[in-house]
Structures are given as structure tokens and as C-alpha cells.
Amino acid sequence: MVQKLDYLKETPSQTAGPYVHIGLAPGAAGFDIYERELGWDIAGPNATGERIRVEGLVIDGTGSPVKDVLLEAWQANAEGVYPHPESAGETEEGFRGWGRVITNFETGEWAFETIKPGSTPGRNGTTQAPHINLWIVARGINIGLNTRLYFEDETEANAADPVINTIEWEKRRATLLAKRSDKDGQIVYRFDIRLQGENETVFFDI
Amino acid sequence: MSTPAEYYQRDREWHPPAYTHDYKTSVARSPQYSLISLENTVSEITGPRFGHGDIDPIDNDLILNYAQPGQSPIGERIILHGRVLDENGRPVPNTLVEAWQANAGGRYRHKKDTYLAPIDPNFGGCGRTLTDENGYYFFRTVKPGAYPWRNWVNNWRPAHVHMSIFGSGFAQRLITQCYFEGDPLIAKCPIVKTIPSQAAIDSLVAALDLNATIPLDTIAYKFDIVLRGRRSTLFENRLEGN
């Protein structure tokens, strides 16, 4: 026998279930309870940079949209700074960097308004291409899924991105690229997430 | 910039796997390919921060936060309390803990819930709070009831409270469920049994805590939550290392 290491074990994950909205987006569940629901404004009014809309579907292994998903986004500002003391630099007043959206119960569409993030430092002096970190929970998902949204028009930065380049299967890298379009003067990035099967989105163990 | 202090790798044999056949919805919602393992960058070690300006003091009191003036929900009045710690045993202060649950009859206040047990007009079913400087949190609520769900035709969820915890880095983000000591439905539940080991299941069961009850008023359960810990780093100007 040896001494027992005294680390605690992480609390195990469980599914967020179909009624996740009650706790995290009660307005969508059908009742107003909080003065302020959290997560509706990622960038705030003072953020510099390009205003964008990001939208998409989460699609299950049968090809059907998942209509009870909750997504959270975590991103840097246009200068590549996260609003956190371990990210070097300052962010604009009111820049939260974090957002929370749910899918439409009928269509499964989700969307959030934000600004396009800048490049952030990678490990060992590298630079990460602009990206938004996404975390997905839902009924049937036992532990939240982490992925990253990159921008298809950042061709050069994406080609040098240390995380994209850890994906051995080059074909799978494209599942992380959001597609840019201009809808009535608004810049929209489309990012569909495929949980399972053909063109399955790359998920990370972070 | 120095290399950031990484979080300990998640033990994915301790957590439930994505594909768990007996929890039927997981079958079409579980990735088939392996996860790609990342070494932490600033994107994972940072995360959103919340303050007292984000929430109201009453938000952790589910007995009051949706009740008509002078009324309160029907059910067993409980305090659900505990500490948020990391794997090194250190408290996680000032972090957001959110909770949601059914009412005493097992009915959720959600437009998609059609269970025949009635809504309680004085119960919303959600709460949130920030841990204090010692990582401590508490909610006051009523104990939720069991409820049926369409998995196998006669499946019933044990009484549970859903909990969402942030920690200080996005890599610590966690949603889980808190069960209650002695509930015979725990051992029968396909969602509980997505967790591979009995020891891990036990860590989701809140203990009856008579020391924390308020006599003649409210009974108490204790539920501690453990988030991922971090390696020590020589580059942080903090004596304790983490």
C-alpha cells in the first residue's frame, strides 16, 4: 500500500435536462423572476471592433435540429483581451465576453450579437486565430461539449492556428469555420454544430 | 507571457461518457469521434466573472423569490448548502452558483412540462447566488418531488436540484444534479447510472445535515461541489502556488 493522495475528485457532470431554461433562462421557460437575466449582452455598448451576428443550428445524429440546447460563448475583445485578470490588457467598460443563448423551441435556431474577437496569445509564443469558445449543454448531453468557432475569412490566421493544427484530420478542421455573409448590411456568421455522424463537429477536451 | 497554469486533466472515466444507451436521448446526441485534447491556453484558463451587481439578494431564496406577498410554497422547507472547492481542496470564492428544480409535486414551471401534478402558484423553481470568500453558498427552497419522464415507460427521476457552477476558468464550467440522502429512486435512474462508479454517484448525494437545520422551521442538506484544480506555477506571484 501507499499513501493516499489527498486530491478531491471533481463533482461528476449530469445532463442539464430539458428544463435547463428554468434555471438559466427563465424568461424562455415562460416566467419572469429575475430583475436581470444573465448572458444576453456579450460585448456591451462600448466595445470596439466589428459588430457581428453569429447564428446556427445544433443538429443531432438523425439530422434533426436540437430544440432544447443552451449554448454559452466566451470570447476576447477586438484586441484579443479577455475580461479576466489572467489575460494581459484591459477590456472596454461593460465588455463581459460571455454570453448565453438558447435555441428557438420551434425551429432550433440560435443566435447572438457580439463583436468579432481579435487574435489571442497561444502557448509558447504562438498566436491563436480569432475564435469564440462555445460550451453546449442539453437533454441527452451528459457532459457539456466544448468547441471553438473560427471565422472562415481569417484564412491566414486559421492556417497558423496552433489548435486547428492539432486536429490531425484536415477535413475535420472545416467543421470549426463559421461562414460569413452580409444580410441587409449586417455581418452574419453561420455556424451549424453537428453532434454526431457525417461532418461531426470537432469537440475538445479542454 | 509565461505558459498559463493548466487545470488538471478531467477524469473522463469518473464523469459520465457521452454515449449511455439506457438514457435514450444520449444515443443520437453523443459524438462518435474522440474529443481532441487541448493544452490550456488563455481561452480556457479565463472565464466570466460575476458580482453582486448581477443578482439580487433574494435570488437564493426560492421560498420567497416567486411567492405572493405573505404566502409561501407548499412543501418540505429545506436549506441546501455547502462549499465550492477545487481538487486541491481550496475554496472557490465569488463564483456564480445557479440552481433549478421542480416543485414539491415534481412539476416544473416550464411551458414544455405537461405533467399532471399542479404548478404551485408561489414557487418559481430557480435561484442563484455567489459563493462567499470561503467558497460557501446556500439556498432556501422546498424539497422537489420525483417526477415521471418518457425514457422507459415507467421511469421516475429521483428528487433532484440541478446545479450550474462557473469557477474561475471556462475549463471549470460544470452542470450537475444534486440528489438527496436515502432516496430509493437514485439507484434506479438511468440518468444517475450514466455515471460509471458508485463512488462518483455517492458524491452527488446531499447528506441530511441536522446541524444546519433551523429548529421548528427548516431542515437542511449539505452538498459540496468540487471543481477542477490547477497545477502550481512558478510564474504567478502568489505564495500558495495555485
Tab-separated table of C-alpha atoms in Angstrom:
chain	number	residue	atom	x	y	z
A	1	MET	CA	0.000	0.000	0.000
A	2	VAL	CA	0.999	3.594	-0.494
A	3	GLN	CA	-0.172	6.850	0.946
A	4	LYS	CA	-3.436	8.094	-0.409
A	5	LEU	CA	-3.186	11.281	-2.481
A	6	ASP	CA	-5.360	13.910	-0.910
A	7	TYR	CA	-6.806	15.478	-4.042
A	8	LEU	CA	-10.560	15.722	-4.182
A	9	LYS	CA	-12.423	14.279	-7.163
A	10	GLU	CA	-14.268	16.684	-9.424
A	11	THR	CA	-18.045	16.616	-8.982
A	12	PRO	CA	-19.341	14.452	-11.828
A	13	SER	CA	-21.376	16.084	-14.564
A	14	GLN	CA	-25.021	15.337	-15.274
A	15	THR	CA	-27.222	16.392	-18.150
A	16	ALA	CA	-28.760	19.860	-17.988
A	17	GLY	CA	-32.067	18.223	-18.952
A	18	PRO	CA	-34.967	19.599	-20.993
A	19	TYR	CA	-35.863	22.337	-18.498
A	20	VAL	CA	-32.456	23.995	-18.283
A	21	HIS	CA	-34.184	27.265	-19.214
A	22	ILE	CA	-35.895	27.451	-15.818
A	23	GLY	CA	-32.585	27.988	-14.120
A	24	LEU	CA	-30.509	29.697	-16.754
A	25	ALA	CA	-33.044	31.500	-18.971
A	26	PRO	CA	-36.338	31.620	-17.043
A	27	GLY	CA	-37.902	34.108	-19.454
A	28	ALA	CA	-37.761	31.438	-22.142
A	29	ALA	CA	-39.316	28.897	-19.772
A	30	GLY	CA	-42.292	31.212	-19.597
A	31	PHE	CA	-41.896	33.302	-16.450
A	32	ASP	CA	-40.111	36.418	-15.307
A	33	ILE	CA	-38.416	36.140	-11.963
A	34	TYR	CA	-35.087	37.978	-12.078
A	35	GLU	CA	-34.513	41.688	-12.500
A	36	ARG	CA	-31.617	40.836	-14.771
A	37	GLU	CA	-31.185	37.640	-16.716
A	38	LEU	CA	-27.534	36.992	-17.374
A	39	GLY	CA	-25.815	36.438	-20.672
A	40	TRP	CA	-27.817	38.456	-23.187
A	41	ASP	CA	-25.136	41.046	-23.869
A	42	ILE	CA	-21.656	39.754	-24.611
A	43	ALA	CA	-19.867	42.866	-25.813
A	44	GLY	CA	-21.699	45.777	-24.192
A	45	PRO	CA	-22.166	49.211	-25.727
A	46	ASN	CA	-18.565	50.398	-25.638
A	47	ALA	CA	-16.771	47.555	-27.372
A	48	THR	CA	-14.756	48.475	-30.405
A	49	GLY	CA	-14.469	46.162	-33.394
A	50	GLU	CA	-16.775	44.768	-35.994
A	51	ARG	CA	-20.338	44.083	-34.822
A	52	ILE	CA	-21.425	40.627	-35.952
A	53	ARG	CA	-24.269	38.200	-35.554
A	54	VAL	CA	-23.473	34.524	-35.062
A	55	GLU	CA	-26.216	32.014	-35.738
A	56	GLY	CA	-26.822	28.375	-36.454
A	57	LEU	CA	-28.436	25.101	-35.542
A	58	VAL	CA	-27.355	22.211	-33.384
A	59	ILE	CA	-28.113	19.010	-35.284
A	60	ASP	CA	-28.315	15.517	-33.820
A	61	GLY	CA	-27.231	12.183	-35.274
A	62	THR	CA	-30.516	11.765	-37.164
A	63	GLY	CA	-30.108	15.137	-38.898
A	64	SER	CA	-32.776	16.807	-36.765
A	65	PRO	CA	-32.303	20.185	-35.105
A	66	VAL	CA	-31.941	20.015	-31.347
A	67	LYS	CA	-34.520	22.404	-29.922
A	68	ASP	CA	-33.654	22.421	-26.235
A	69	VAL	CA	-29.995	23.394	-26.305
A	70	LEU	CA	-28.292	26.033	-24.205
A	71	LEU	CA	-25.039	27.461	-25.571
A	72	GLU	CA	-22.537	29.622	-23.781
A	73	ALA	CA	-19.923	31.735	-25.532
A	74	TRP	CA	-16.637	33.010	-24.104
A	75	GLN	CA	-14.517	35.340	-26.189
A	76	ALA	CA	-11.881	38.057	-26.175
A	77	ASN	CA	-12.481	41.626	-27.289
A	78	ALA	CA	-11.282	43.022	-30.622
A	79	GLU	CA	-7.805	43.474	-29.148
A	80	GLY	CA	-7.629	39.840	-28.090
A	81	VAL	CA	-8.065	40.503	-24.365
A	82	TYR	CA	-10.375	38.503	-22.117
A	83	PRO	CA	-12.057	40.354	-19.232
A	84	HIS	CA	-10.142	38.383	-16.620
A	85	PRO	CA	-7.024	39.203	-14.575
A	86	GLU	CA	-5.026	36.424	-16.222
A	87	SER	CA	-5.404	37.968	-19.675
A	88	ALA	CA	-2.910	40.786	-20.228
A	89	GLY	CA	-4.581	44.087	-21.024
A	90	GLU	CA	-7.823	45.910	-20.418
A	91	THR	CA	-11.264	45.450	-21.907
A	92	GLU	CA	-13.886	48.109	-22.522
A	93	GLU	CA	-16.292	49.079	-19.738
A	94	GLY	CA	-19.222	46.685	-19.968
A	95	PHE	CA	-17.437	44.074	-22.080
A	96	ARG	CA	-18.397	40.790	-20.446
A	97	GLY	CA	-17.000	38.395	-23.047
A	98	TRP	CA	-19.565	35.826	-22.022
A	99	GLY	CA	-22.981	35.108	-23.397
A	100	ARG	CA	-25.702	32.553	-23.093
A	101	VAL	CA	-28.313	31.715	-25.695
A	102	ILE	CA	-30.990	29.109	-26.122
A	103	THR	CA	-32.493	27.677	-29.255
A	104	ASN	CA	-35.922	28.576	-30.543
A	105	PHE	CA	-38.313	25.866	-29.323
A	106	GLU	CA	-39.967	25.533	-32.748
A	107	THR	CA	-37.046	25.839	-35.161
A	108	GLY	CA	-33.919	25.130	-33.128
A	109	GLU	CA	-32.269	28.336	-34.415
A	110	TRP	CA	-29.922	30.131	-32.041
A	111	ALA	CA	-28.125	33.431	-32.496
A	112	PHE	CA	-26.159	36.004	-30.586
A	113	GLU	CA	-24.943	39.511	-31.308
A	114	THR	CA	-21.371	40.343	-30.435
A	115	ILE	CA	-18.159	41.751	-31.827
A	116	LYS	CA	-15.566	39.812	-33.756
A	117	PRO	CA	-12.757	38.879	-31.352
A	118	GLY	CA	-9.098	39.578	-32.026
A	119	SER	CA	-6.215	37.110	-32.008
A	120	THR	CA	-5.147	35.835	-28.592
A	121	PRO	CA	-1.820	34.511	-27.341
A	122	GLY	CA	-1.291	30.782	-27.688
A	123	ARG	CA	1.163	28.632	-25.823
A	124	ASN	CA	4.914	29.059	-26.170
A	125	GLY	CA	4.791	32.333	-28.038
A	126	THR	CA	2.311	31.282	-30.701
A	127	THR	CA	-0.756	33.247	-31.751
A	128	GLN	CA	-4.275	31.864	-31.848
A	129	ALA	CA	-6.576	32.864	-34.681
A	130	PRO	CA	-9.720	34.788	-33.655
A	131	HIS	CA	-12.197	32.383	-32.144
A	132	ILE	CA	-15.195	32.118	-29.845
A	133	ASN	CA	-15.191	29.330	-27.256
A	134	LEU	CA	-18.530	27.543	-27.119
A	135	TRP	CA	-19.977	25.216	-24.494
A	136	ILE	CA	-23.111	23.230	-25.302
A	137	VAL	CA	-25.470	21.529	-22.863
A	138	ALA	CA	-28.861	19.893	-23.422
A	139	ARG	CA	-31.060	16.962	-22.611
A	140	GLY	CA	-29.164	13.855	-23.741
A	141	ILE	CA	-25.740	15.506	-23.352
A	142	ASN	CA	-24.186	14.047	-20.208
A	143	ILE	CA	-21.239	16.416	-20.016
A	144	GLY	CA	-21.033	19.812	-21.715
A	145	LEU	CA	-19.401	19.802	-25.136
A	146	ASN	CA	-16.618	22.297	-25.839
A	147	THR	CA	-15.883	23.550	-29.302
A	148	ARG	CA	-14.445	26.649	-30.954
A	149	LEU	CA	-15.942	28.844	-33.625
A	150	TYR	CA	-13.366	30.227	-36.062
A	151	PHE	CA	-14.049	32.647	-38.920
A	152	GLU	CA	-13.695	31.386	-42.496
A	153	ASP	CA	-12.406	34.755	-43.729
A	154	GLU	CA	-9.391	34.615	-41.385
A	155	THR	CA	-7.619	32.298	-43.793
A	156	GLU	CA	-4.042	33.133	-42.881
A	157	ALA	CA	-4.568	33.201	-39.138
A	158	ASN	CA	-6.518	29.948	-39.237
A	159	ALA	CA	-3.742	28.251	-41.203
A	160	ALA	CA	-1.290	29.166	-38.424
A	161	ASP	CA	-3.604	28.458	-35.512
A	162	PRO	CA	-1.988	26.011	-33.069
A	163	VAL	CA	-5.301	24.450	-32.018
A	164	ILE	CA	-6.674	23.927	-35.529
A	165	ASN	CA	-3.335	22.368	-36.388
A	166	THR	CA	-3.598	19.815	-33.596
A	167	ILE	CA	-6.529	18.286	-35.497
A	168	GLU	CA	-4.819	15.538	-37.414
A	169	TRP	CA	-7.680	15.044	-39.884
A	170	GLU	CA	-7.553	18.116	-42.080
A	171	LYS	CA	-11.070	17.561	-43.392
A	172	ARG	CA	-12.473	17.883	-39.895
A	173	ARG	CA	-10.940	21.337	-39.395
A	174	ALA	CA	-13.584	22.848	-41.690
A	175	THR	CA	-16.289	21.961	-39.153
A	176	LEU	CA	-14.963	24.787	-36.966
A	177	LEU	CA	-15.214	27.530	-39.609
A	178	ALA	CA	-18.215	29.850	-39.494
A	179	LYS	CA	-19.399	31.109	-42.898
A	180	ARG	CA	-19.638	34.834	-43.450
A	181	SER	CA	-22.471	36.577	-45.241
A	182	ASP	CA	-23.912	40.075	-45.421
A	183	LYS	CA	-27.644	40.221	-44.681
A	184	ASP	CA	-29.086	43.708	-45.204
A	185	GLY	CA	-25.883	45.338	-44.030
A	186	GLN	CA	-25.437	43.064	-41.023
A	187	ILE	CA	-22.467	40.744	-40.946
A	188	VAL	CA	-23.658	37.225	-40.128
A	189	TYR	CA	-21.544	34.186	-39.409
A	190	ARG	CA	-23.318	30.861	-39.788
A	191	PHE	CA	-22.105	28.039	-37.536
A	192	ASP	CA	-24.040	24.785	-37.530
A	193	ILE	CA	-22.947	22.240	-34.960
A	194	ARG	CA	-23.326	18.560	-35.822
A	195	LEU	CA	-23.266	16.449	-32.692
A	196	GLN	CA	-22.873	13.104	-34.398
A	197	GLY	CA	-22.311	11.456	-37.759
A	198	GLU	CA	-21.448	12.984	-41.106
A	199	ASN	CA	-19.378	16.174	-40.761
A	200	GLU	CA	-19.456	15.809	-36.997
A	201	THR	CA	-18.181	18.996	-35.371
A	202	VAL	CA	-14.817	18.755	-33.637
A	203	PHE	CA	-15.240	18.804	-29.848
A	204	PHE	CA	-12.387	19.389	-27.455
A	205	ASP	CA	-11.332	18.031	-24.111
A	206	ILE	CA	-10.107	21.290	-22.628
B	1	MET	CA	3.693	35.876	-21.140
B	2	SER	CA	4.520	32.699	-19.319
B	3	THR	CA	2.726	29.472	-20.082
B	4	PRO	CA	-0.564	29.574	-18.169
B	5	ALA	CA	-1.122	27.311	-15.182
B	6	GLU	CA	-3.229	24.490	-16.512
B	7	TYR	CA	-6.194	22.788	-14.984
B	8	TYR	CA	-5.731	19.152	-14.084
B	9	GLN	CA	-6.977	16.912	-16.822
B	10	ARG	CA	-10.605	15.981	-16.413
B	11	ASP	CA	-11.038	12.336	-15.395
B	12	ARG	CA	-13.477	11.255	-18.070
B	13	GLU	CA	-13.739	7.777	-16.598
B	14	TRP	CA	-15.230	9.424	-13.497
B	15	HIS	CA	-17.679	11.616	-15.394
B	16	PRO	CA	-20.437	10.002	-17.461
B	17	PRO	CA	-19.419	9.192	-21.039
B	18	ALA	CA	-21.349	10.847	-23.883
B	19	TYR	CA	-22.996	7.669	-25.101
B	20	THR	CA	-25.100	5.945	-22.445
B	21	HIS	CA	-27.558	3.582	-24.049
B	22	ASP	CA	-30.128	3.401	-21.251
B	23	TYR	CA	-30.514	7.177	-21.183
B	24	LYS	CA	-32.126	7.143	-24.581
B	25	THR	CA	-31.729	10.761	-25.655
B	26	SER	CA	-27.953	10.410	-25.409
B	27	VAL	CA	-27.914	7.916	-28.276
B	28	ALA	CA	-28.386	10.491	-31.069
B	29	ARG	CA	-26.752	13.350	-29.160
B	30	SER	CA	-23.344	11.821	-28.411
B	31	PRO	CA	-20.336	12.483	-30.655
B	32	GLN	CA	-18.855	9.389	-32.293
B	33	TYR	CA	-15.366	10.745	-32.771
B	34	SER	CA	-12.977	11.172	-29.893
B	35	LEU	CA	-12.563	14.548	-28.273
B	36	ILE	CA	-9.428	16.427	-29.327
B	37	SER	CA	-7.329	17.085	-26.229
B	38	LEU	CA	-6.108	20.644	-25.812
B	39	GLU	CA	-3.402	22.013	-23.621
B	40	ASN	CA	-4.866	25.019	-21.844
B	41	THR	CA	-4.422	28.492	-23.278
B	42	VAL	CA	-5.695	31.828	-22.066
B	43	SER	CA	-9.013	30.888	-23.712
B	44	GLU	CA	-9.576	28.043	-21.250
B	45	ILE	CA	-7.995	29.370	-18.060
B	46	THR	CA	-10.007	32.584	-18.116
B	47	GLY	CA	-13.765	32.755	-17.701
B	48	PRO	CA	-16.602	35.125	-16.931
B	49	ARG	CA	-16.805	36.854	-13.580
B	50	PHE	CA	-19.912	37.935	-11.759
B	51	GLY	CA	-20.556	40.356	-8.952
B	52	HIS	CA	-23.243	41.353	-6.536
B	53	GLY	CA	-24.489	43.870	-9.084
B	54	ASP	CA	-25.573	40.967	-11.288
B	55	ILE	CA	-28.009	39.383	-8.865
B	56	ASP	CA	-30.436	40.367	-6.152
B	57	PRO	CA	-30.022	39.313	-2.508
B	58	ILE	CA	-33.320	37.412	-2.638
B	59	ASP	CA	-32.270	35.313	-5.643
B	60	ASN	CA	-31.066	32.400	-3.481
B	61	ASP	CA	-34.352	32.138	-1.579
B	62	LEU	CA	-36.794	30.030	-3.601
B	63	ILE	CA	-39.326	30.207	-0.789
B	64	LEU	CA	-39.609	33.966	-1.274
B	65	ASN	CA	-38.421	34.787	-4.773
B	66	TYR	CA	-41.636	33.898	-6.585
B	67	ALA	CA	-44.186	33.888	-3.759
B	68	GLN	CA	-47.106	36.273	-3.482
B	69	PRO	CA	-46.672	38.677	-0.569
B	70	GLY	CA	-47.408	36.868	2.689
B	71	GLN	CA	-47.523	33.424	1.073
B	72	SER	CA	-45.027	30.644	0.542
B	73	PRO	CA	-44.793	27.474	-1.495
B	74	ILE	CA	-46.185	24.132	-0.318
B	75	GLY	CA	-43.554	21.539	0.528
B	76	GLU	CA	-40.787	20.447	2.829
B	77	ARG	CA	-38.778	23.541	3.660
B	78	ILE	CA	-35.057	22.898	3.235
B	79	ILE	CA	-31.741	24.694	3.278
B	80	LEU	CA	-29.380	23.354	0.628
B	81	HIS	CA	-25.900	24.499	1.437
B	82	GLY	CA	-22.256	23.628	1.023
B	83	ARG	CA	-18.894	24.767	-0.263
B	84	VAL	CA	-17.432	25.014	-3.723
B	85	LEU	CA	-13.872	23.695	-3.590
B	86	ASP	CA	-11.284	22.777	-6.175
B	87	GLU	CA	-9.496	19.431	-6.428
B	88	ASN	CA	-6.710	20.850	-4.254
B	89	GLY	CA	-9.273	21.380	-1.504
B	90	ARG	CA	-9.142	25.155	-1.793
B	91	PRO	CA	-12.337	27.209	-1.691
B	92	VAL	CA	-13.594	28.788	-4.901
B	93	PRO	CA	-14.774	32.254	-3.792
B	94	ASN	CA	-17.132	34.687	-5.525
B	95	THR	CA	-18.319	32.227	-8.120
B	96	LEU	CA	-21.827	32.021	-9.515
B	97	VAL	CA	-23.934	29.017	-8.499
B	98	GLU	CA	-27.320	28.644	-10.182
B	99	ALA	CA	-29.984	26.099	-9.251
B	100	TRP	CA	-33.299	24.975	-10.695
B	101	GLN	CA	-35.807	22.334	-9.705
B	102	ALA	CA	-39.388	21.060	-9.811
B	103	ASN	CA	-41.862	21.915	-7.068
B	104	ALA	CA	-42.862	19.607	-4.204
B	105	GLY	CA	-45.108	17.614	-6.543
B	106	GLY	CA	-42.484	17.105	-9.240
B	107	ARG	CA	-43.883	19.745	-11.616
B	108	TYR	CA	-41.620	22.233	-13.363
B	109	ARG	CA	-42.692	25.753	-14.145
B	110	HIS	CA	-41.833	25.374	-17.810
B	111	LYS	CA	-44.124	25.637	-20.782
B	112	LYS	CA	-42.877	22.289	-22.076
B	113	ASP	CA	-43.710	20.393	-18.864
B	114	THR	CA	-47.188	18.843	-19.132
B	115	TYR	CA	-47.084	16.520	-16.107
B	116	LEU	CA	-50.493	16.412	-14.430
B	117	ALA	CA	-49.196	17.413	-10.985
B	118	PRO	CA	-50.115	21.075	-10.477
B	119	ILE	CA	-47.989	24.193	-10.615
B	120	ASP	CA	-47.500	25.853	-7.236
B	121	PRO	CA	-48.565	29.490	-7.615
B	122	ASN	CA	-45.931	30.546	-5.083
B	123	PHE	CA	-42.990	28.626	-6.485
B	124	GLY	CA	-40.819	29.553	-9.475
B	125	GLY	CA	-38.087	26.963	-9.070
B	126	CYS	CA	-34.869	28.802	-9.803
B	127	GLY	CA	-32.244	30.518	-7.707
B	128	ARG	CA	-28.713	31.824	-7.922
B	129	THR	CA	-26.031	33.045	-5.577
B	130	LEU	CA	-22.349	33.901	-5.340
B	131	THR	CA	-20.068	31.893	-3.078
B	132	ASP	CA	-18.524	33.908	-0.268
B	133	GLU	CA	-14.787	34.319	0.321
B	134	ASN	CA	-14.662	30.797	1.805
B	135	GLY	CA	-16.464	29.224	-1.144
B	136	TYR	CA	-19.664	28.833	0.865
B	137	TYR	CA	-23.161	29.046	-0.663
B	138	PHE	CA	-26.713	28.312	0.413
B	139	PHE	CA	-30.215	28.217	-0.994
B	140	ARG	CA	-33.521	28.089	0.826
B	141	THR	CA	-36.164	26.117	-1.043
B	142	VAL	CA	-38.660	23.276	-0.813
B	143	LYS	CA	-37.575	19.714	-1.434
B	144	PRO	CA	-38.521	18.780	-5.001
B	145	GLY	CA	-40.727	15.793	-5.758
B	146	ALA	CA	-39.935	12.854	-8.004
B	147	TYR	CA	-41.424	13.031	-11.483
B	148	PRO	CA	-42.013	10.670	-14.391
B	149	TRP	CA	-40.283	11.007	-17.732
B	150	ARG	CA	-40.500	9.320	-21.091
B	151	ASN	CA	-37.489	7.055	-21.258
B	152	TRP	CA	-38.620	3.617	-20.304
B	153	VAL	CA	-42.349	3.779	-19.809
B	154	ASN	CA	-42.140	3.713	-16.019
B	155	ASN	CA	-39.058	5.816	-15.283
B	156	TRP	CA	-39.137	8.303	-12.413
B	157	ARG	CA	-36.435	10.829	-11.671
B	158	PRO	CA	-35.295	10.893	-8.051
B	159	ALA	CA	-35.835	14.195	-6.261
B	160	HIS	CA	-33.055	16.439	-7.536
B	161	VAL	CA	-31.876	20.009	-7.855
B	162	HIS	CA	-29.967	20.975	-10.999
B	163	MET	CA	-26.840	22.997	-10.254
B	164	SER	CA	-24.700	25.125	-12.568
B	165	ILE	CA	-21.276	26.340	-11.407
B	166	PHE	CA	-18.732	28.563	-13.144
B	167	GLY	CA	-15.430	28.572	-11.230
B	168	SER	CA	-12.750	30.989	-12.374
B	169	GLY	CA	-11.877	29.488	-15.767
B	170	PHE	CA	-14.094	28.351	-18.635
B	171	ALA	CA	-12.438	24.929	-18.308
B	172	GLN	CA	-14.143	24.537	-14.910
B	173	ARG	CA	-17.676	25.092	-16.217
B	174	LEU	CA	-19.957	22.399	-14.837
B	175	ILE	CA	-23.618	21.438	-14.685
B	176	THR	CA	-24.694	18.619	-12.419
B	177	GLN	CA	-27.593	17.394	-10.304
B	178	CYS	CA	-27.876	17.121	-6.536
B	179	TYR	CA	-29.788	14.141	-5.114
B	180	PHE	CA	-30.981	13.553	-1.545
B	181	GLU	CA	-29.795	11.025	1.021
B	182	GLY	CA	-31.854	7.868	1.275
B	183	ASP	CA	-33.909	8.253	-1.907
B	184	PRO	CA	-34.576	4.726	-3.262
B	185	LEU	CA	-35.089	6.095	-6.796
B	186	ILE	CA	-31.422	7.092	-7.085
B	187	ALA	CA	-30.302	3.519	-7.715
B	188	LYS	CA	-32.988	3.044	-10.392
B	189	CYS	CA	-32.399	6.132	-12.502
B	190	PRO	CA	-30.822	5.788	-15.974
B	191	ILE	CA	-29.513	9.370	-15.769
B	192	VAL	CA	-27.807	8.717	-12.423
B	193	LYS	CA	-26.460	5.483	-13.867
B	194	THR	CA	-24.755	7.279	-16.759
B	195	ILE	CA	-22.066	7.771	-14.077
B	196	PRO	CA	-19.790	4.736	-14.099
B	197	SER	CA	-18.801	4.337	-10.444
B	198	GLN	CA	-20.774	4.155	-7.234
B	199	ALA	CA	-18.232	6.446	-5.562
B	200	ALA	CA	-18.915	9.144	-8.147
B	201	ILE	CA	-22.670	8.687	-7.750
B	202	ASP	CA	-22.323	8.983	-3.965
B	203	SER	CA	-20.613	12.346	-4.441
B	204	LEU	CA	-23.860	13.711	-5.927
B	205	VAL	CA	-25.999	12.765	-2.939
B	206	ALA	CA	-26.542	15.582	-0.435
B	207	ALA	CA	-26.397	14.474	3.189
B	208	LEU	CA	-29.044	15.286	5.741
B	209	ASP	CA	-27.370	17.927	7.918
B	210	LEU	CA	-29.186	18.287	11.202
B	211	ASN	CA	-26.528	20.667	12.499
B	212	ALA	CA	-27.577	23.200	9.887
B	213	THR	CA	-31.315	22.938	10.352
B	214	ILE	CA	-33.316	25.739	11.881
B	215	PRO	CA	-35.311	24.016	14.641
B	216	LEU	CA	-39.088	24.199	14.193
B	217	ASP	CA	-38.551	25.882	10.815
B	218	THR	CA	-36.371	24.340	8.080
B	219	ILE	CA	-34.431	21.101	7.631
B	220	ALA	CA	-31.007	21.109	5.909
B	221	TYR	CA	-28.963	19.133	3.398
B	222	LYS	CA	-25.281	19.637	2.672
B	223	PHE	CA	-23.941	19.458	-0.869
B	224	ASP	CA	-20.288	20.269	-1.515
B	225	ILE	CA	-19.165	20.820	-5.083
B	226	VAL	CA	-15.656	20.175	-6.385
B	227	LEU	CA	-14.346	21.940	-9.488
B	228	ARG	CA	-11.136	21.173	-11.358
B	229	GLY	CA	-7.902	22.140	-9.625
B	230	ARG	CA	-4.855	23.766	-11.173
B	231	ARG	CA	-1.200	22.973	-11.307
B	232	SER	CA	1.130	25.206	-9.409
B	233	THR	CA	3.028	27.681	-11.478
B	234	LEU	CA	6.283	29.422	-10.700
B	235	PHE	CA	5.204	32.457	-12.614
B	236	GLU	CA	2.292	33.559	-10.510
B	237	ASN	CA	3.053	35.976	-7.767
B	238	ARG	CA	1.076	34.064	-5.150
B	239	LEU	CA	2.728	32.263	-2.282
B	240	GLU	CA	0.207	29.462	-2.096
B	241	GLY	CA	1.072	28.362	-5.620
B	242	ASN	CA	-2.351	27.984	-7.114
